[in-house]
Short mmCIF file of C-alpha atoms in Angstrom, two decimals:
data_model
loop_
_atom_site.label_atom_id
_atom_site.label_comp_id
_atom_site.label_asym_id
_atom_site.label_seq_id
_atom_site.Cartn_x
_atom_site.Cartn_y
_atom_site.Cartn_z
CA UNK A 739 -40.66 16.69 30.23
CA UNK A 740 -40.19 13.40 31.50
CA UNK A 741 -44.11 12.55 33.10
CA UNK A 742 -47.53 13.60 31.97
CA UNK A 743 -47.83 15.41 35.32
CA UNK A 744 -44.24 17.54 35.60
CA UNK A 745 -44.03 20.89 36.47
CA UNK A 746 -43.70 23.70 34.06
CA UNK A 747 -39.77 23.78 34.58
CA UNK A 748 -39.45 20.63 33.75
CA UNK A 749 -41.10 21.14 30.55
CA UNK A 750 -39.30 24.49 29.87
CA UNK A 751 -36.10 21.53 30.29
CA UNK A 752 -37.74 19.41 28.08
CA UNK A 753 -37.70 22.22 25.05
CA UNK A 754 -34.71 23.68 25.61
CA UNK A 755 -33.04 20.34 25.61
CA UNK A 756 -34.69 19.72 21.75
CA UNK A 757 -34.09 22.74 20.99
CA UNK A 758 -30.05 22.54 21.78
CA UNK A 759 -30.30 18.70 20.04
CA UNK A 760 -31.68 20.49 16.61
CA UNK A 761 -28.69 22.79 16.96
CA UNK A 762 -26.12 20.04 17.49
CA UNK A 763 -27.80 18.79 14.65
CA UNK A 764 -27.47 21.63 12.28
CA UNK A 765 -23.95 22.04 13.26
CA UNK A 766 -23.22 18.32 12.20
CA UNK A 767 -25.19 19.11 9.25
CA UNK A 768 -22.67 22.19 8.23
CA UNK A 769 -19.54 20.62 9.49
CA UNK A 770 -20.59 17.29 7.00
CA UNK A 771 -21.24 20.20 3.94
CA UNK A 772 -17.76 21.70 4.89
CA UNK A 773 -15.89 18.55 4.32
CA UNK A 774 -17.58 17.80 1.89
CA UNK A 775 -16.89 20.46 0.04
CA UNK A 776 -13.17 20.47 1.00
CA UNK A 777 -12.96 16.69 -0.28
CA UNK A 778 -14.54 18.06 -3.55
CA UNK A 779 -13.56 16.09 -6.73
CA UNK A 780 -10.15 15.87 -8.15
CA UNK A 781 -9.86 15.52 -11.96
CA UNK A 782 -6.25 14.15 -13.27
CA UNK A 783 -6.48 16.80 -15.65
CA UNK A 784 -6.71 19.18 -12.96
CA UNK A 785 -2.93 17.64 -11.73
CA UNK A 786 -0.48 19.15 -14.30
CA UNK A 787 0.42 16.03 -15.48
CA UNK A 788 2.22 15.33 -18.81
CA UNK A 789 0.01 14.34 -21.36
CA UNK A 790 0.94 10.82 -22.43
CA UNK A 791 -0.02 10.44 -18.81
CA UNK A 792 -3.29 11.89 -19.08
CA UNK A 793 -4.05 10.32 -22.27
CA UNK A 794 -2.96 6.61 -20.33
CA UNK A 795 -4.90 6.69 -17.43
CA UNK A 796 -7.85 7.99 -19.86
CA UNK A 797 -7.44 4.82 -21.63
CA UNK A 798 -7.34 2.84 -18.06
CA UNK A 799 -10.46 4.70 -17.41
CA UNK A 800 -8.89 6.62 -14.60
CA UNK A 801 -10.48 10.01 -14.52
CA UNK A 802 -10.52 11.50 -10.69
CA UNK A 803 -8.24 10.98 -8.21
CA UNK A 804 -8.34 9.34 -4.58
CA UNK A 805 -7.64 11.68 -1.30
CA UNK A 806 -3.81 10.43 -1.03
CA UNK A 807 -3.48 11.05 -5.01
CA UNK A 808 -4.66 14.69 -4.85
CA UNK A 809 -2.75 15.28 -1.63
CA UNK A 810 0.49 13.85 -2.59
CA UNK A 811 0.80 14.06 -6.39
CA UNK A 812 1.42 17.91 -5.99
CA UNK A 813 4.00 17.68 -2.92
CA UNK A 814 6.12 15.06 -4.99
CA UNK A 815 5.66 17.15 -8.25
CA UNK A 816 7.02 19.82 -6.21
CA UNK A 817 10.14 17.79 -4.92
CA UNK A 818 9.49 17.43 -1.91
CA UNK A 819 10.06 14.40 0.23
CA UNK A 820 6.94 12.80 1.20
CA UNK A 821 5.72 10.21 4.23
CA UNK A 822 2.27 9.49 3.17
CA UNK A 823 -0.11 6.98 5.31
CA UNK A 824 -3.08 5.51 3.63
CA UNK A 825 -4.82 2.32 3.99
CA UNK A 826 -4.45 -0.84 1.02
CA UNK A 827 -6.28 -0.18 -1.82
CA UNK A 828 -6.54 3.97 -1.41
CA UNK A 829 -4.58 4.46 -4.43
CA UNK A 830 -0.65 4.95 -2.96
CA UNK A 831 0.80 3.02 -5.91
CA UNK A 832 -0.71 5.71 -8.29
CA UNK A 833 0.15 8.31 -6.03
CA UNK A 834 3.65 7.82 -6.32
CA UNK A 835 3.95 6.24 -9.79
CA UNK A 836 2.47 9.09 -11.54
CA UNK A 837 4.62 12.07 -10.28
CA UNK A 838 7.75 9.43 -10.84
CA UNK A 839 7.11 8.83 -14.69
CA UNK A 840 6.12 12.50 -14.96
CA UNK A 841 9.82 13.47 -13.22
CA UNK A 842 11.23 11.24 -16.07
CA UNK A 843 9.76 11.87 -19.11
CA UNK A 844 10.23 15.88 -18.08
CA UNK A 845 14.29 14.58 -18.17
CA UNK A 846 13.82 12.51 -21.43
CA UNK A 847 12.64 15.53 -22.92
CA UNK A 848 15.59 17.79 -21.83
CA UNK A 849 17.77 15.01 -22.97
CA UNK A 850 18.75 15.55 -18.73
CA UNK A 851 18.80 11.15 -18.26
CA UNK A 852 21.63 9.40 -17.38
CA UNK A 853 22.17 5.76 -18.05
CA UNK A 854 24.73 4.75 -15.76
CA UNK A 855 22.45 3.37 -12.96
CA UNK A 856 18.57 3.25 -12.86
CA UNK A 857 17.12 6.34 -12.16
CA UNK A 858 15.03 5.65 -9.73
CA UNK A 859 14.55 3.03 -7.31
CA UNK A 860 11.01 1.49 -5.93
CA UNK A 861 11.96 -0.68 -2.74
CA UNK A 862 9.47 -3.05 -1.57
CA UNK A 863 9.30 -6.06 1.33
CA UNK A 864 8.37 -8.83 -0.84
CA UNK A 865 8.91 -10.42 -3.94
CA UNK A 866 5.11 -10.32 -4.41
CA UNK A 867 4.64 -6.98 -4.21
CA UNK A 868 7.76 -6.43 -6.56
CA UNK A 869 6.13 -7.98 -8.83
CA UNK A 870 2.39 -6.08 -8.55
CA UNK A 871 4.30 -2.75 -8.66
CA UNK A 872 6.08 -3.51 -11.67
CA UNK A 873 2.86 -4.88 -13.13
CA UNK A 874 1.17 -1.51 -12.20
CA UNK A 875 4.15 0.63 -13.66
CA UNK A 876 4.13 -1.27 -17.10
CA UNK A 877 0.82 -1.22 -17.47
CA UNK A 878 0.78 3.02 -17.62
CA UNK A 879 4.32 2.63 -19.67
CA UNK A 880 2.61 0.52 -22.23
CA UNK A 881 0.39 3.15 -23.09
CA UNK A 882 2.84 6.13 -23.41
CA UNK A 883 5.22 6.60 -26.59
CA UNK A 884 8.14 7.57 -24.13
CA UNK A 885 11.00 4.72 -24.00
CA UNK A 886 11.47 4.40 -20.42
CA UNK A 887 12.40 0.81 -19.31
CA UNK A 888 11.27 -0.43 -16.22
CA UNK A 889 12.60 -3.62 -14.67
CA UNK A 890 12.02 -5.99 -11.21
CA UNK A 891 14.84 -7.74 -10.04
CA UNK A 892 14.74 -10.26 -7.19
CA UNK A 893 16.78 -12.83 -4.55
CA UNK A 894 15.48 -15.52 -6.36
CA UNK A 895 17.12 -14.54 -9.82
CA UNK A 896 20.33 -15.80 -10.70
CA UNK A 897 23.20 -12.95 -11.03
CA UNK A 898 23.47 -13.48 -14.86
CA UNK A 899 19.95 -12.79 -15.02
CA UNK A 900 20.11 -9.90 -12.55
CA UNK A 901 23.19 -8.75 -14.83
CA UNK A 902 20.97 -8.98 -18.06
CA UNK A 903 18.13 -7.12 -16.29
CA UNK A 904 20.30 -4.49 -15.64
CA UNK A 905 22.37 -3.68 -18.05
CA UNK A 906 20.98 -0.30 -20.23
CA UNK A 907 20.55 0.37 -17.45
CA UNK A 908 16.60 0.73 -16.95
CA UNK A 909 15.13 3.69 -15.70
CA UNK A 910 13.31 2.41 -13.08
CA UNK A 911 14.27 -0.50 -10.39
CA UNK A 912 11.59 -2.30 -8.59
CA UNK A 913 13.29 -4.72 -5.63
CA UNK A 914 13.63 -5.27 -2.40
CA UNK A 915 16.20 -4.15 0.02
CA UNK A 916 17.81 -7.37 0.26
CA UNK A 917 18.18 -7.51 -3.26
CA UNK A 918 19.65 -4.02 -4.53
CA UNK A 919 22.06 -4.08 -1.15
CA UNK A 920 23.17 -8.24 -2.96
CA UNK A 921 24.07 -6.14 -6.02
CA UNK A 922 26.41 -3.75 -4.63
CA UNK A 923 27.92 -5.64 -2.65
CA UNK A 924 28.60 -7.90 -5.31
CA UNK A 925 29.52 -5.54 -8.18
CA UNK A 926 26.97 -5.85 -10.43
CA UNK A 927 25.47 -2.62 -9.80
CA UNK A 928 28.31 0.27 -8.73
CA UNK A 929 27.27 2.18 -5.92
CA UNK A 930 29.01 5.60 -7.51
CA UNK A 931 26.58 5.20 -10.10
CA UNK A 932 24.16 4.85 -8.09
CA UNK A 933 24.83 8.25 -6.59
CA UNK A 934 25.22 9.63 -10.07
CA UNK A 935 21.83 8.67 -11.61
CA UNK A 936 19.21 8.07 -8.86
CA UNK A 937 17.38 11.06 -8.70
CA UNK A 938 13.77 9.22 -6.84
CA UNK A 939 13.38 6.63 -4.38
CA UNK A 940 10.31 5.44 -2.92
CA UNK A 941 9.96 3.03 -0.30
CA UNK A 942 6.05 1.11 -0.82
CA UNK A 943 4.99 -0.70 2.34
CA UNK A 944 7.46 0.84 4.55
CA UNK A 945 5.71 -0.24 8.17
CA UNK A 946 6.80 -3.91 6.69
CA UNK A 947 10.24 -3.26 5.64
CA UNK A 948 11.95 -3.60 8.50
CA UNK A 949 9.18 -5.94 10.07
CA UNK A 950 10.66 -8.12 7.25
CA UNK A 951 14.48 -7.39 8.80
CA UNK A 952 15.41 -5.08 6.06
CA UNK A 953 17.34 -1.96 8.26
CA UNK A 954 20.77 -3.37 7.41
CA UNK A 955 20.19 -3.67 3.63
CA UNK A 956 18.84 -0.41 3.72
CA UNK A 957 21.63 1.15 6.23
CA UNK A 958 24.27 -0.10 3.49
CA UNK A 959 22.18 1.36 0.65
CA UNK A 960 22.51 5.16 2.46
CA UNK A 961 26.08 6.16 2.00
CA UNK A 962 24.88 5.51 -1.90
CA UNK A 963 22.08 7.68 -2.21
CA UNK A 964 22.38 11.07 -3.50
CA UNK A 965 21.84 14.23 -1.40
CA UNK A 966 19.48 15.18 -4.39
CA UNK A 967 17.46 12.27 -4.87
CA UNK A 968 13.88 12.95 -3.42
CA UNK A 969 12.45 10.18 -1.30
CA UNK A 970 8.99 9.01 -0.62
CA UNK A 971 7.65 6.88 1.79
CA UNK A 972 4.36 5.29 1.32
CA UNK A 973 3.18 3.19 4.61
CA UNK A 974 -0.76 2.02 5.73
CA UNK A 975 -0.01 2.79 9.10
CA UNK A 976 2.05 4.70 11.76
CA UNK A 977 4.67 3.12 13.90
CA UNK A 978 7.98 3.93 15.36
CA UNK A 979 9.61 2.02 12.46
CA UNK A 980 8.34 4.48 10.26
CA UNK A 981 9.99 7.35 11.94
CA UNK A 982 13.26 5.14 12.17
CA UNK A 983 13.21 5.43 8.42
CA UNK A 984 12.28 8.65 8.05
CA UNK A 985 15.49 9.72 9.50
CA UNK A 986 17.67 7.47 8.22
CA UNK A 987 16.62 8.22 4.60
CA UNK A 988 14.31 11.75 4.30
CA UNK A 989 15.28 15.64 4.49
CA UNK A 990 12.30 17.27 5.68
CA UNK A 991 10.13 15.64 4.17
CA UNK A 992 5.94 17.02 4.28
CA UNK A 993 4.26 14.51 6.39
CA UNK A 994 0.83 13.70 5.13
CA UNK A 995 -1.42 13.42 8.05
CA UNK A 996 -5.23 11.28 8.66
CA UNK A 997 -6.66 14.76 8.30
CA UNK A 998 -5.19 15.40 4.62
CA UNK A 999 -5.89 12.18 3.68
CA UNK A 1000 -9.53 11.91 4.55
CA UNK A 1001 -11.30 11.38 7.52
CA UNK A 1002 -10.17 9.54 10.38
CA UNK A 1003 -12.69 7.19 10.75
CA UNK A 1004 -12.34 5.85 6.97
CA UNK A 1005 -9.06 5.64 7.44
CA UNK A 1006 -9.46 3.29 10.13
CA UNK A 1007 -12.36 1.12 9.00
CA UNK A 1008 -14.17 2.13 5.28
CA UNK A 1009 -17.74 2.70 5.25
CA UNK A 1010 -18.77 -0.41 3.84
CA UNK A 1011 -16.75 -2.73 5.84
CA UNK A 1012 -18.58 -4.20 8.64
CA UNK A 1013 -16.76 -5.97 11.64
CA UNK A 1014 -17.52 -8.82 14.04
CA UNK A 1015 -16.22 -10.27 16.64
CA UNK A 1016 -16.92 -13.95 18.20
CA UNK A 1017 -15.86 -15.23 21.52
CA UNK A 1018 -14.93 -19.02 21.48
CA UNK A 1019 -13.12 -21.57 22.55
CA UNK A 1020 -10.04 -22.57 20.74
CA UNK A 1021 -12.02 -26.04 19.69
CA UNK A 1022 -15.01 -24.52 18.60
CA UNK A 1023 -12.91 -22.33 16.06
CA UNK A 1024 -13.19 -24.48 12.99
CA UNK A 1025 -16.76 -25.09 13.87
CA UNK A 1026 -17.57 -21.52 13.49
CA UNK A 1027 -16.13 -20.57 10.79
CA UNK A 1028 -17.07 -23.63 8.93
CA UNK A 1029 -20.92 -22.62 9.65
CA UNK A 1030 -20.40 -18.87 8.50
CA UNK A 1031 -18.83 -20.27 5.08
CA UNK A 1032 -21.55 -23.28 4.59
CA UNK A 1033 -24.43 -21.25 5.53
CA UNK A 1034 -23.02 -18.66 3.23
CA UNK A 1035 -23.41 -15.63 5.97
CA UNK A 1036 -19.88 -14.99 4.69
CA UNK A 1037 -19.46 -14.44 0.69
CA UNK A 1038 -17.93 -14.08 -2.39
CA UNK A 1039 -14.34 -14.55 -1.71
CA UNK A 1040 -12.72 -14.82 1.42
CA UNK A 1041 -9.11 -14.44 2.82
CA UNK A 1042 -8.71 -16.08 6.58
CA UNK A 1043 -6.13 -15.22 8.65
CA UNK A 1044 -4.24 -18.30 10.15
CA UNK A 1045 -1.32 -18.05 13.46
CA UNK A 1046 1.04 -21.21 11.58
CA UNK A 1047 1.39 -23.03 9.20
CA UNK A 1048 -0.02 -26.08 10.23
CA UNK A 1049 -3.36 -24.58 12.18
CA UNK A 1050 -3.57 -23.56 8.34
CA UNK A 1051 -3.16 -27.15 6.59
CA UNK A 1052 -4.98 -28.57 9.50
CA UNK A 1053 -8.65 -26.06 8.45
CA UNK A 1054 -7.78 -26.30 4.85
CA UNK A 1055 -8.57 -30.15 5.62
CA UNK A 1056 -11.12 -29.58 7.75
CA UNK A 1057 -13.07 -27.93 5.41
CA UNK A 1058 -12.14 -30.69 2.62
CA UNK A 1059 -14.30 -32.88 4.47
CA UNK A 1060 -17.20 -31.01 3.64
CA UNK A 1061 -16.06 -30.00 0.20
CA UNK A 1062 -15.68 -26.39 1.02
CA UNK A 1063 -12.39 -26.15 -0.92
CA UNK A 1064 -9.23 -23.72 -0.37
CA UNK A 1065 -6.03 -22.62 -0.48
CA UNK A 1066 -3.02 -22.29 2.23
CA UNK A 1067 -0.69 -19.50 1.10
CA UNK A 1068 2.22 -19.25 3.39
CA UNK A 1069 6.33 -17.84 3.18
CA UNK A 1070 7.87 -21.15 2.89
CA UNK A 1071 6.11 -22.04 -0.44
CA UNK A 1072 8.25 -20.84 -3.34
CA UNK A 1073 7.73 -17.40 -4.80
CA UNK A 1074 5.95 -19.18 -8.49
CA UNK A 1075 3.70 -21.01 -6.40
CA UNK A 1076 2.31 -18.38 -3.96
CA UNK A 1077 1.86 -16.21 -7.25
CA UNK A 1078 -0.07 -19.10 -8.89
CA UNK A 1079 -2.50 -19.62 -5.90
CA UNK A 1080 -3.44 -15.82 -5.85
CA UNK A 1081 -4.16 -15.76 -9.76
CA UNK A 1082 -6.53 -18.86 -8.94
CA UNK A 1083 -8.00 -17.13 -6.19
CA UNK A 1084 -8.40 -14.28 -8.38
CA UNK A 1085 -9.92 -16.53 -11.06
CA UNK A 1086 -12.20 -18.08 -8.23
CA UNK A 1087 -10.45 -21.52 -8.69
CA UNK A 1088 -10.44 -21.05 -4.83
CA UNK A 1089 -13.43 -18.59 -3.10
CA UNK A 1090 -11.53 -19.77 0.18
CA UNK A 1091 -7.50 -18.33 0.72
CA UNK A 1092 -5.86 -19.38 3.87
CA UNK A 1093 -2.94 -17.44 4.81
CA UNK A 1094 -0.60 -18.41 7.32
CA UNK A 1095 1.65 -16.49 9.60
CA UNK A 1096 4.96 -15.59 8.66
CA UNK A 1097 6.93 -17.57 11.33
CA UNK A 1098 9.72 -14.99 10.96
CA UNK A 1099 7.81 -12.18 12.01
CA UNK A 1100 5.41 -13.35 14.09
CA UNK A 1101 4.66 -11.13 17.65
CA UNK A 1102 5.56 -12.38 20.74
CA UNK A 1103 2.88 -14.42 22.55
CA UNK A 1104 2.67 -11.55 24.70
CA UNK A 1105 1.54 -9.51 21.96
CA UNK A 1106 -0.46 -12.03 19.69
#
């Protein structure tokens, strides 16, 4: 009851409406021990994976999986094509590397490998993330016995080199669209052998490949592709882009929803990210941010998000001048130097990373 004085309906109201609140609050209670218990554990071991595998990510001190690992590892195991969305850092390399290196060894074993093109093909947007995938690939390799070659290949190689890369061929091809689409067209890899040997191809980032203008190379890279070859799309969100590539490059494939993936929610946001938002004026920008860095309400390491190039340059000096130092990554620096600012960033050379719009893909106004 709301007053000292109210009538005994009033108070009748009064229990019934506590009593109905402990009941919504049981049935959270259940529906929270439900998922739960449907998001229960998943051991590697519990995967059917082959054991050099095992015995690798043992030694990496990988022991249970992440939702997208337990929920796609078994699709792709099972050959089926796969468009999986999960948010940066859920585990998606993992969830496609492993069932990929399991699919080959399984073929190295039945003596089933063919060498005239690489076997199967990782396609990512930039040369940066070549480069972390074939890190991430090598790094399991490098503790199996199996003799599966893995190799990145990139615009910024010379052909010779690309030729040298590629000649074995390797099992595995980490590159970008631009890149592989530059090799057929200029001979160095044949696209009937392409056809013959590529039995996997996963596409890693997909909502940026064709943000990064990459539907022609991969339109000329179809008519190549095997009827056979399983695909697998890997993306960190949903957009119509992604269903543009679905059908220019899947067979119905199993579509991984928010709900197999884990909840909603996390998906969106993780528990133990917590967001702010200021309202200022555009002059009062660096003034801000330079008082959430010096009064250290922000720390550890931070990455800020900059519209251009120069608003980036013109903070990075900004905070100079009160010897708050950083970094400005940005496209236009060449590919050796962006990778040396993030390994100082990594090895806190810089706590501060600025990084600046890519001009090239930058929204409308309208949309900014």
């Amino acid at each position: 009851a709301q007053e000292a004085g109210g009538s005994g309906s009033e108070v009748a109201e009064g229990r019934s409406a506590d009593a109905a609140s402990g009941g919504v609050e049981e049935g959270k209670e259940e529906e929270a021990a439900a998922a739960e218990e449907e998001e229960r554990e998943v051991t590697f071991d519990e995967l059917g994976l082959d054991e050099q595998l095992k015995r690798a990510l043992r030694k990496k001190g990988l022991t249970k999986t992440t939702p997208i690992q337990r929920e796609a590892i078994p699709l792709i195991l099972e050959g089926k094509d796969v468009v999986a969305k999960a948010k940066t850092g859920s585990g998606k390399t993992f969830a496609y590397l492993l069932p990929l290196l399991q699919e080959l060894l399984k073929l190295c074993k039945e003596g089933r490998i063919r060498k005239s093109a690489p076997n199967a093909l990782i396609l990512v947007p930039t040369r940066e993330l070549c480069q972390q995938v074939y890190n991430e690939a090598s790094s399991l390799l490098e503790l199996c016995t199996s003799k599966l070659k893995i190799v990145q290949v990139t615009a910024s190689m010379s052909d010779k080199d690309i030729k040298l890369a590629l000649s074995g061929p390797p099992n595995i091809l980490v590159t970008t669209p631009a890149c592989v689409a530059a090799c057929i067209s200029k001979g160095i890899v044949q696209g009937s052998s392409i056809k013959e040997s590529l039995s996997m191809m996963i596409l890693d980032e997909a909502d940026l490949l064709l943000s990064y203008r990459c539907e022609d190379d991969l339109k000329a890279l179809v008519p190549h592709i095997p009827r056979s070859c399983q695909s697998i799309l890997m993306s960190a969100t949903s957009s119509p882009d992604i269903d543009k590539l679905t059908k220019l490059l899947l067979h119905n494939p199993f579509v991984l929803t928010l709900t197999e993936v884990g909840h909603a929610k996390d998906d969106v946001v993780p528990r133990n990210v917590q967001q702010f938002w200021i309202s200022c004026s555009a002059k009062d920008k660096m003034l801000y941010i330079l008082s959430l860095l010096k009064l250290e309400l922000i720390q550890k390491k931070v990455l800020i998000f900059v519209n251009s190039i120069d608003n980036a340059f013109r903070l990075r000096l900004f905070l100079e001048k009160f010897a708050i130092r950083s970094a400005v990554l940005n496209a236009e620096l060449p590919q050796n130097s962006r990778l040396h600012i993030i390994e100082d960033t990594n090895r806190m050379e810089f706590t501060f990373l600025l990084a600046a719009a890519n001009a090239a893909i930058r929204l409308p106004d309208s949309n900014r």
